PDB file of C-alpha atoms and ligand atoms in Angstrom:
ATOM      1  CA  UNK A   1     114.694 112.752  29.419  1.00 79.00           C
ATOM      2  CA  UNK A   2     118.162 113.265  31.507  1.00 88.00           C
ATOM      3  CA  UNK A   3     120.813 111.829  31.012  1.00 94.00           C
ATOM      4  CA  UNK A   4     123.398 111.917  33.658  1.00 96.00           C
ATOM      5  CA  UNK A   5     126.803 110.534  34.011  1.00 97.00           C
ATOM      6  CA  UNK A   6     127.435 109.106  37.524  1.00 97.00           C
ATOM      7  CA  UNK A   7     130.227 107.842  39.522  1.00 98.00           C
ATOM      8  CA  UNK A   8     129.274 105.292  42.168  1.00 98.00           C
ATOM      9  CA  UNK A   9     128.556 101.580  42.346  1.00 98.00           C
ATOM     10  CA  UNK A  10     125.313 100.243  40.541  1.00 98.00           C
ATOM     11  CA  UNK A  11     124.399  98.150  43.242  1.00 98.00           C
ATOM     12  CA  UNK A  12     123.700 101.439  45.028  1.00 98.00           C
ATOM     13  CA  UNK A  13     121.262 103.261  43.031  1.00 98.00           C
ATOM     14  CA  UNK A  14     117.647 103.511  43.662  1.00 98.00           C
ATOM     15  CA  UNK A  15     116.293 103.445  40.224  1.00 98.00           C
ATOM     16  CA  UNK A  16     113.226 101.352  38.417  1.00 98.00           C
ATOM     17  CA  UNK A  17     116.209  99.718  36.917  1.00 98.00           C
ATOM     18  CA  UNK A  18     119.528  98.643  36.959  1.00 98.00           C
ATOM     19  CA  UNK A  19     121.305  96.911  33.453  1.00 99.00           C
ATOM     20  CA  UNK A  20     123.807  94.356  34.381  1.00 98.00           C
ATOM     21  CA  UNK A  21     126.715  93.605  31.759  1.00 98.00           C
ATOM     22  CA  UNK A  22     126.473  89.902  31.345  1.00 98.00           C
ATOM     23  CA  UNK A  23     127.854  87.089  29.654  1.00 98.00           C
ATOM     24  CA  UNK A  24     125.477  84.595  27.143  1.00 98.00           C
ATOM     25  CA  UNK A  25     125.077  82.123  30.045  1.00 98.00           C
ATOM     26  CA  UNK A  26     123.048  84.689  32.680  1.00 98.00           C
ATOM     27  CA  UNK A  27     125.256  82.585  35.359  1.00 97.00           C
ATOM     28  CA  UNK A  28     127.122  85.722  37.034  1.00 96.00           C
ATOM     29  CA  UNK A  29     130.630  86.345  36.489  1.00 96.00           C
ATOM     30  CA  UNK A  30     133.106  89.670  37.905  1.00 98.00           C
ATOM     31  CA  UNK A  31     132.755  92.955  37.410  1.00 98.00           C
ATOM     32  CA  UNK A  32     129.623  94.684  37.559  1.00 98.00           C
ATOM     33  CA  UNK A  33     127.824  90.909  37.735  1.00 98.00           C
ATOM     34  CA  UNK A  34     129.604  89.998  40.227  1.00 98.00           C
ATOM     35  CA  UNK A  35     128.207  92.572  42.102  1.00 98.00           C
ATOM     36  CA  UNK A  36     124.929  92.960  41.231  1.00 98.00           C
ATOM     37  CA  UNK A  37     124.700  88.906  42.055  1.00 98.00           C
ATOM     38  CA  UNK A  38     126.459  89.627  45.383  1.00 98.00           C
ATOM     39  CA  UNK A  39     124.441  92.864  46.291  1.00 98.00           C
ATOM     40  CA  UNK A  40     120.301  91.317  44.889  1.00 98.00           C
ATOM     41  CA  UNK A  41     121.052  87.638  46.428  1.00 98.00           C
ATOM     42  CA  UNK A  42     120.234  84.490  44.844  1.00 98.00           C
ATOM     43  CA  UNK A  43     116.820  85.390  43.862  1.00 98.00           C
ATOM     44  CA  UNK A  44     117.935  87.064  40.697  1.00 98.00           C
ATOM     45  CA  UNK A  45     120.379  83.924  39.923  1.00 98.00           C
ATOM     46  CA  UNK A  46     117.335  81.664  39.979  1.00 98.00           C
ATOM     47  CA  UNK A  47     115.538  83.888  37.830  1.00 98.00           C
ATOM     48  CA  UNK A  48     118.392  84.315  35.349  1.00 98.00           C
ATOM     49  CA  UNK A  49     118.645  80.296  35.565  1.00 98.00           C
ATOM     50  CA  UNK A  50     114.282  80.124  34.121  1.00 98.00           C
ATOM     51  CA  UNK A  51     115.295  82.643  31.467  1.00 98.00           C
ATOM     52  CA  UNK A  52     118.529  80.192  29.973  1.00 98.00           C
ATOM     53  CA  UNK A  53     116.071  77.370  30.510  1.00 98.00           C
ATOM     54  CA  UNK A  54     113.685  78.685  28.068  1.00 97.00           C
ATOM     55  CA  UNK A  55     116.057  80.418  25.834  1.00 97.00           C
ATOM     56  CA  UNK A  56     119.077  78.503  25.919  1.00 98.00           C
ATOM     57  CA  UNK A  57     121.636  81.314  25.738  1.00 98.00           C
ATOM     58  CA  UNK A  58     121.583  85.239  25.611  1.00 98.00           C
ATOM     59  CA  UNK A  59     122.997  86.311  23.008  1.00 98.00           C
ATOM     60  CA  UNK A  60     125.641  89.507  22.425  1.00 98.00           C
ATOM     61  CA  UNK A  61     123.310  92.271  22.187  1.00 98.00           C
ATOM     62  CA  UNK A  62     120.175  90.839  23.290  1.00 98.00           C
ATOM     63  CA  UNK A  63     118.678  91.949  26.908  1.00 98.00           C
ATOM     64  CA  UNK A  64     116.474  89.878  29.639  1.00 98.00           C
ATOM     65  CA  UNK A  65     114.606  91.261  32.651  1.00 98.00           C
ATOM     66  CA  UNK A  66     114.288  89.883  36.254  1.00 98.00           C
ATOM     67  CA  UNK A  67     113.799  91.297  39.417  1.00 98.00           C
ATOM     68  CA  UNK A  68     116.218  92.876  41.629  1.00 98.00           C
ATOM     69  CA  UNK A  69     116.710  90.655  44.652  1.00 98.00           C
ATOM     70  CA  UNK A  70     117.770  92.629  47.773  1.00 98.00           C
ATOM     71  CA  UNK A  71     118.857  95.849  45.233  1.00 98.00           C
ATOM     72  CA  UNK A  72     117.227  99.255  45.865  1.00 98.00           C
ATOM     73  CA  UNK A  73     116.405  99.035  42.284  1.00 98.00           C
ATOM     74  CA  UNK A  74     113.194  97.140  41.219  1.00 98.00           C
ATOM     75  CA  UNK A  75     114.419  94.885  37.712  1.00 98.00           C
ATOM     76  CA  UNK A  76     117.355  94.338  36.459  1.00 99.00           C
ATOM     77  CA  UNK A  77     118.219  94.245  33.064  1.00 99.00           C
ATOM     78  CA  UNK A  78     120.884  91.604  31.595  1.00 98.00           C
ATOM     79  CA  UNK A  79     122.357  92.282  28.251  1.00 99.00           C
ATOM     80  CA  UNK A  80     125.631  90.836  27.513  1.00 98.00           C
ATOM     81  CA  UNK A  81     128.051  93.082  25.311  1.00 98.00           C
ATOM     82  CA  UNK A  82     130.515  92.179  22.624  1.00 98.00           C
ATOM     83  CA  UNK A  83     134.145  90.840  23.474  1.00 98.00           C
ATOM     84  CA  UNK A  84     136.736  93.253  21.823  1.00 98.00           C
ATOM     85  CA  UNK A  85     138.346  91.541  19.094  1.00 98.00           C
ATOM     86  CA  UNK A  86     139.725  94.758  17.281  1.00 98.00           C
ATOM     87  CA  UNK A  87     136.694  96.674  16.378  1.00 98.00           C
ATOM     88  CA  UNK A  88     135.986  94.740  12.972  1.00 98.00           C
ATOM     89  CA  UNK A  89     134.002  91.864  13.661  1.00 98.00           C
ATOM     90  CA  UNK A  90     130.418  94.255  14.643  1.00 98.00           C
ATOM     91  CA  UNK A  91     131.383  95.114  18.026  1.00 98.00           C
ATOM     92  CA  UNK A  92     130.081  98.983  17.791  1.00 98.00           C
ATOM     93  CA  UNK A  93     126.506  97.488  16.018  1.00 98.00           C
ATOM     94  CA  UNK A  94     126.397  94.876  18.985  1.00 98.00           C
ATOM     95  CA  UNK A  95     127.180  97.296  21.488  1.00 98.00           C
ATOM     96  CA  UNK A  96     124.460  99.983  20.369  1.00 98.00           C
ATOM     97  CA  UNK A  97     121.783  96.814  20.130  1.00 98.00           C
ATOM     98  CA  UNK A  98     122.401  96.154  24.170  1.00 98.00           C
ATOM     99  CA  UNK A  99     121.606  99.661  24.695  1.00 98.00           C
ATOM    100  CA  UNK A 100     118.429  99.478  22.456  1.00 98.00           C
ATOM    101  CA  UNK A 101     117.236  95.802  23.726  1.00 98.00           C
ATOM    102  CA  UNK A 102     118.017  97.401  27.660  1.00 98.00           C
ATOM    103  CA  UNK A 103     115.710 100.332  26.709  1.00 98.00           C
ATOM    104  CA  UNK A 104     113.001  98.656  24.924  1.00 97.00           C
ATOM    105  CA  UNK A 105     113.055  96.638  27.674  1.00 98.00           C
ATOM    106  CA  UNK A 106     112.159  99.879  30.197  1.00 98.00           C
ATOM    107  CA  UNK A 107     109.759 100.979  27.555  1.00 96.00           C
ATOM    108  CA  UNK A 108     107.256  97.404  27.581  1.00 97.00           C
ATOM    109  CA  UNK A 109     107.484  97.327  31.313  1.00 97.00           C
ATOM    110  CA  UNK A 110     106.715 100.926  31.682  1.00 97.00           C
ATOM    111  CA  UNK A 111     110.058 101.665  33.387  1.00 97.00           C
ATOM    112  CA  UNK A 112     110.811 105.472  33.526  1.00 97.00           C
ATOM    113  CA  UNK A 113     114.649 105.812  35.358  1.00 97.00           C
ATOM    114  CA  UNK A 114     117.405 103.258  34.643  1.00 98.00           C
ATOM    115  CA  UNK A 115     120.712 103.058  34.939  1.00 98.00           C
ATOM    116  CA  UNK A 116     123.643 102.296  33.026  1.00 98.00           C
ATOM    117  CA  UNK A 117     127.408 100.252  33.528  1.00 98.00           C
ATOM    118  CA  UNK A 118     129.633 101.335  30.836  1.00 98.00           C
ATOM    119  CA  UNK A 119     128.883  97.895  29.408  1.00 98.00           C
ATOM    120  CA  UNK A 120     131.893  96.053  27.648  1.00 98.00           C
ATOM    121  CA  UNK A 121     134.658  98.160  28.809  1.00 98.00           C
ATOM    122  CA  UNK A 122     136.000  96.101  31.262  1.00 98.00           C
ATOM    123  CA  UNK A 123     136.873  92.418  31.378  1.00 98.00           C
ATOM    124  CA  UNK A 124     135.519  92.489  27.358  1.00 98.00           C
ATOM    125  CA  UNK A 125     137.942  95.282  26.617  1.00 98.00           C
ATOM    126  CA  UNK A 126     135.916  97.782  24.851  1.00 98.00           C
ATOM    127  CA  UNK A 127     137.900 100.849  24.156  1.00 98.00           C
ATOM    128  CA  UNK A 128     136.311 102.982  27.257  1.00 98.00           C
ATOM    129  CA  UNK A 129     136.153 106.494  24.695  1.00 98.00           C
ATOM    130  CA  UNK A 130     134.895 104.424  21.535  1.00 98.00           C
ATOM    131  CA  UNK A 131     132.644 102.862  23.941  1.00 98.00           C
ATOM    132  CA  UNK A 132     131.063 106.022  25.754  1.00 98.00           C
ATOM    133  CA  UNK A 133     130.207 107.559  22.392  1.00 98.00           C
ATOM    134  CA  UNK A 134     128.157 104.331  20.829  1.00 98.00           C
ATOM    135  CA  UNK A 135     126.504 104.630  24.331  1.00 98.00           C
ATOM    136  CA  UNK A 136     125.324 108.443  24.012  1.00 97.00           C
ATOM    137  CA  UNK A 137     124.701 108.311  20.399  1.00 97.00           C
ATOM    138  CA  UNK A 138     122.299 105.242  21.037  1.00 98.00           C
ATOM    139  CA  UNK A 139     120.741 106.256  23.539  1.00 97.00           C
ATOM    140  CA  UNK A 140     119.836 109.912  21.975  1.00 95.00           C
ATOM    141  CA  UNK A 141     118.728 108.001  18.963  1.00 95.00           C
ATOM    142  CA  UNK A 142     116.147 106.052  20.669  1.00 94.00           C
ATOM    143  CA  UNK A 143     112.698 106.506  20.514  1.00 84.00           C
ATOM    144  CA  UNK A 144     111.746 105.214  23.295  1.00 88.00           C
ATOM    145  CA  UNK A 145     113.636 107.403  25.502  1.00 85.00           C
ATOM    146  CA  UNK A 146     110.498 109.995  25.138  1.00 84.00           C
ATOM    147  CA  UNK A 147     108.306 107.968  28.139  1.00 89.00           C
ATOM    148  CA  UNK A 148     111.945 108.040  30.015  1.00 95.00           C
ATOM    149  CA  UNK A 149     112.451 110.228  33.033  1.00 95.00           C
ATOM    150  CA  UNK A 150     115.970 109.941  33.719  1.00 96.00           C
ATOM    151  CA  UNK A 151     118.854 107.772  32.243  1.00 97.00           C
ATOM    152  CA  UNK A 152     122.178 107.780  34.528  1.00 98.00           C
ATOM    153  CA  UNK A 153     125.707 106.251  32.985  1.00 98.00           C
ATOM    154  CA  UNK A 154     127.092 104.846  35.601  1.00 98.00           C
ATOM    155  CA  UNK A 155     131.202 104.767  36.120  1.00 98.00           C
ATOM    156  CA  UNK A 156     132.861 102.895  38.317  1.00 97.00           C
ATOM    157  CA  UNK A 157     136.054 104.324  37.424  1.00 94.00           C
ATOM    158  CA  UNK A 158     137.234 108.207  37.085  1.00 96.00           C
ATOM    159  CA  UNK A 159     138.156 107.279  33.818  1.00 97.00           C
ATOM    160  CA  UNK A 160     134.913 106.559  32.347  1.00 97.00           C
ATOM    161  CA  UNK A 161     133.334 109.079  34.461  1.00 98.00           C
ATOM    162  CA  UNK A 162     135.948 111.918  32.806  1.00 98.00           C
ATOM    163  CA  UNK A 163     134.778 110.159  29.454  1.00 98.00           C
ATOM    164  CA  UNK A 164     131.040 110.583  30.032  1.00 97.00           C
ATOM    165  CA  UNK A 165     131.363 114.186  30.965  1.00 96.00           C
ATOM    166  CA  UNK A 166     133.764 115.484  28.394  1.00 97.00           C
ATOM    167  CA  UNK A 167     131.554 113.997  25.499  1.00 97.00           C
ATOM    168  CA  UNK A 168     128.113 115.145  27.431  1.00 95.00           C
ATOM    169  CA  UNK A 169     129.933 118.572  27.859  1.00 90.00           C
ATOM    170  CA  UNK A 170     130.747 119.225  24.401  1.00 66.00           C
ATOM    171  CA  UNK A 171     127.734 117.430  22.378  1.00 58.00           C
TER     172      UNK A 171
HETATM  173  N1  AR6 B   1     129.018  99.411  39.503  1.00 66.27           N
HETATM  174  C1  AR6 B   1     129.132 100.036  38.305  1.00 66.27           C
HETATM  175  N2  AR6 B   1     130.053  99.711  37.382  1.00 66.27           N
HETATM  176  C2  AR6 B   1     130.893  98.697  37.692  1.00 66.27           C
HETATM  177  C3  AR6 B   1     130.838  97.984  38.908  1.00 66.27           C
HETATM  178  C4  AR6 B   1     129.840  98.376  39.836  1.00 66.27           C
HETATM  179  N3  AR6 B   1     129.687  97.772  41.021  1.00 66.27           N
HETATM  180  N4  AR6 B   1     131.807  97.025  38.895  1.00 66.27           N
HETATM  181  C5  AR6 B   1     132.460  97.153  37.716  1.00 66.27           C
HETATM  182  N5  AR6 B   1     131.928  98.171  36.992  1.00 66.27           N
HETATM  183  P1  AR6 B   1     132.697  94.473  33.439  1.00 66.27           P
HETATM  184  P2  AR6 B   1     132.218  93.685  30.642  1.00 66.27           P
HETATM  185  C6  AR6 B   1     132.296  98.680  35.660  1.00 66.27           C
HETATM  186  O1  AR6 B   1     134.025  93.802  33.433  1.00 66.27           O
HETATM  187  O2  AR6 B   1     133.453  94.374  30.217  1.00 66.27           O
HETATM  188  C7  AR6 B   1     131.645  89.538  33.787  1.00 66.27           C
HETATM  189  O3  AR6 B   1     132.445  88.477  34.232  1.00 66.27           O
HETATM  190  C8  AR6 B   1     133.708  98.403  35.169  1.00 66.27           C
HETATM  191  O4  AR6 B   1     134.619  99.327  35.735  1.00 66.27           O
HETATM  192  O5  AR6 B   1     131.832  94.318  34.616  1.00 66.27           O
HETATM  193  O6  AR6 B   1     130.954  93.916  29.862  1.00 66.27           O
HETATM  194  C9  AR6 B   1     130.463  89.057  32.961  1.00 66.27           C
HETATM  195  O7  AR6 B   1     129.918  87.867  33.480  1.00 66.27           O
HETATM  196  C10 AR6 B   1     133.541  98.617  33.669  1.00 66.27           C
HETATM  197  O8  AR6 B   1     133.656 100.010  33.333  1.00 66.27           O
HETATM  198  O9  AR6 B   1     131.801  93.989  32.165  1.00 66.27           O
HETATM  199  C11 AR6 B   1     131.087  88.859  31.615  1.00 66.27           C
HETATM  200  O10 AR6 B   1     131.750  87.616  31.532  1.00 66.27           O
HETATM  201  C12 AR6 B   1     132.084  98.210  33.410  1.00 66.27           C
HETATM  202  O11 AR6 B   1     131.469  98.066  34.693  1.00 66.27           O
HETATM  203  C13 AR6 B   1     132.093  89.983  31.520  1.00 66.27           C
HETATM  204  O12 AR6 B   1     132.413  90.305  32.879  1.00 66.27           O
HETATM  205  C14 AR6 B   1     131.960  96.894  32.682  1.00 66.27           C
HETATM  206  O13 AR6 B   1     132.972  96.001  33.135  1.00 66.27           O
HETATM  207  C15 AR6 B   1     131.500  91.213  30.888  1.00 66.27           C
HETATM  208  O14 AR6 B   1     132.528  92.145  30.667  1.00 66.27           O
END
């Protein structure tokens, strides 16, 4: 398995499947949603809108699957990430479960390349370094990653990008 730290726009990337960062009510929102919503059309909306039906509300660290509208991708994968309150109240356990519920996700649908936003570390605040290593360490960790092809991080932002390859670098 690869893993590859990226800088370009989600929406872009031709992969099996994109993971959106999303908030509990799967209703779009900025950031990364925002565009994935804009970019995949309503399609995905609609879906998201049977999935809260059934479920009521996704929870911080849990991940859903839909398709991928008009995307280059094939699914998408919603997980919504914890809201930075300081860094005691779970937020690096709930962070490392959206990774795991995203890639257990790929593994039941047989899903071997997906892709990555550096989830939490924008409008939720995640510190973006504290953030980048619960990302790497989780995904390592998993087992699931053996049926995996590739796994890209994708950064919006130089920042993150930087991140990702300094800690990818040295590790
Ligand atoms: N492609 C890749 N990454 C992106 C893109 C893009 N097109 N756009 C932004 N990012 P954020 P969060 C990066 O705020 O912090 C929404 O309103 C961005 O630079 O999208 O988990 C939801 O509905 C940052 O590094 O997600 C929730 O309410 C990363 O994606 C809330 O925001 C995550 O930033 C979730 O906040």
């Amino acid at each position: 398995m690869e893993l590859t730290p990226v800088r370009t726009d989600i929406t872009k990337l031709k992969v099996d499947a994109v993971v959106n960062a999303a908030n509990p009510s799967l209703m779009g929102g900025g950031g990364v949603d925002g565009a994935i919503h804009r970019a995949g059309g309503p399609d995905i909306l609609a879906e998201c809108g049977a999935i809260i039906d059934r479920i009521g509300r996704c929870e911080p660290g849990q991940a859903v699957i839909t398709h991928a509208g008009r995307l280059p991708a094939r699914f998408v994968i919603h997980t919504v990430g914890p809201v930075w309150r300081g860094g005691g109240e779970g937020e690096e356990h709930v962070l490392a479960c959206c990774y795991q519920a995203s890639l257990q996700l790929c593994f039941e649908n047989g899903l071997r390349s997906v892709a990555f936003p550096n989830i939490s570390t924008g409008i939720y605040g995640y510190p973006k370094q504290a953030a980048a290593k619960t990302a790497i360490e989780t995904i390592k960790a998993a087992a699931v990653c053996d049926q995996m092809e590739a796994i890209f991080l994708c950064c919006f932002d130089w920042e993150n990008f930087q991140i990702y390859q300094e800690l990818l670098r040295v590790e």
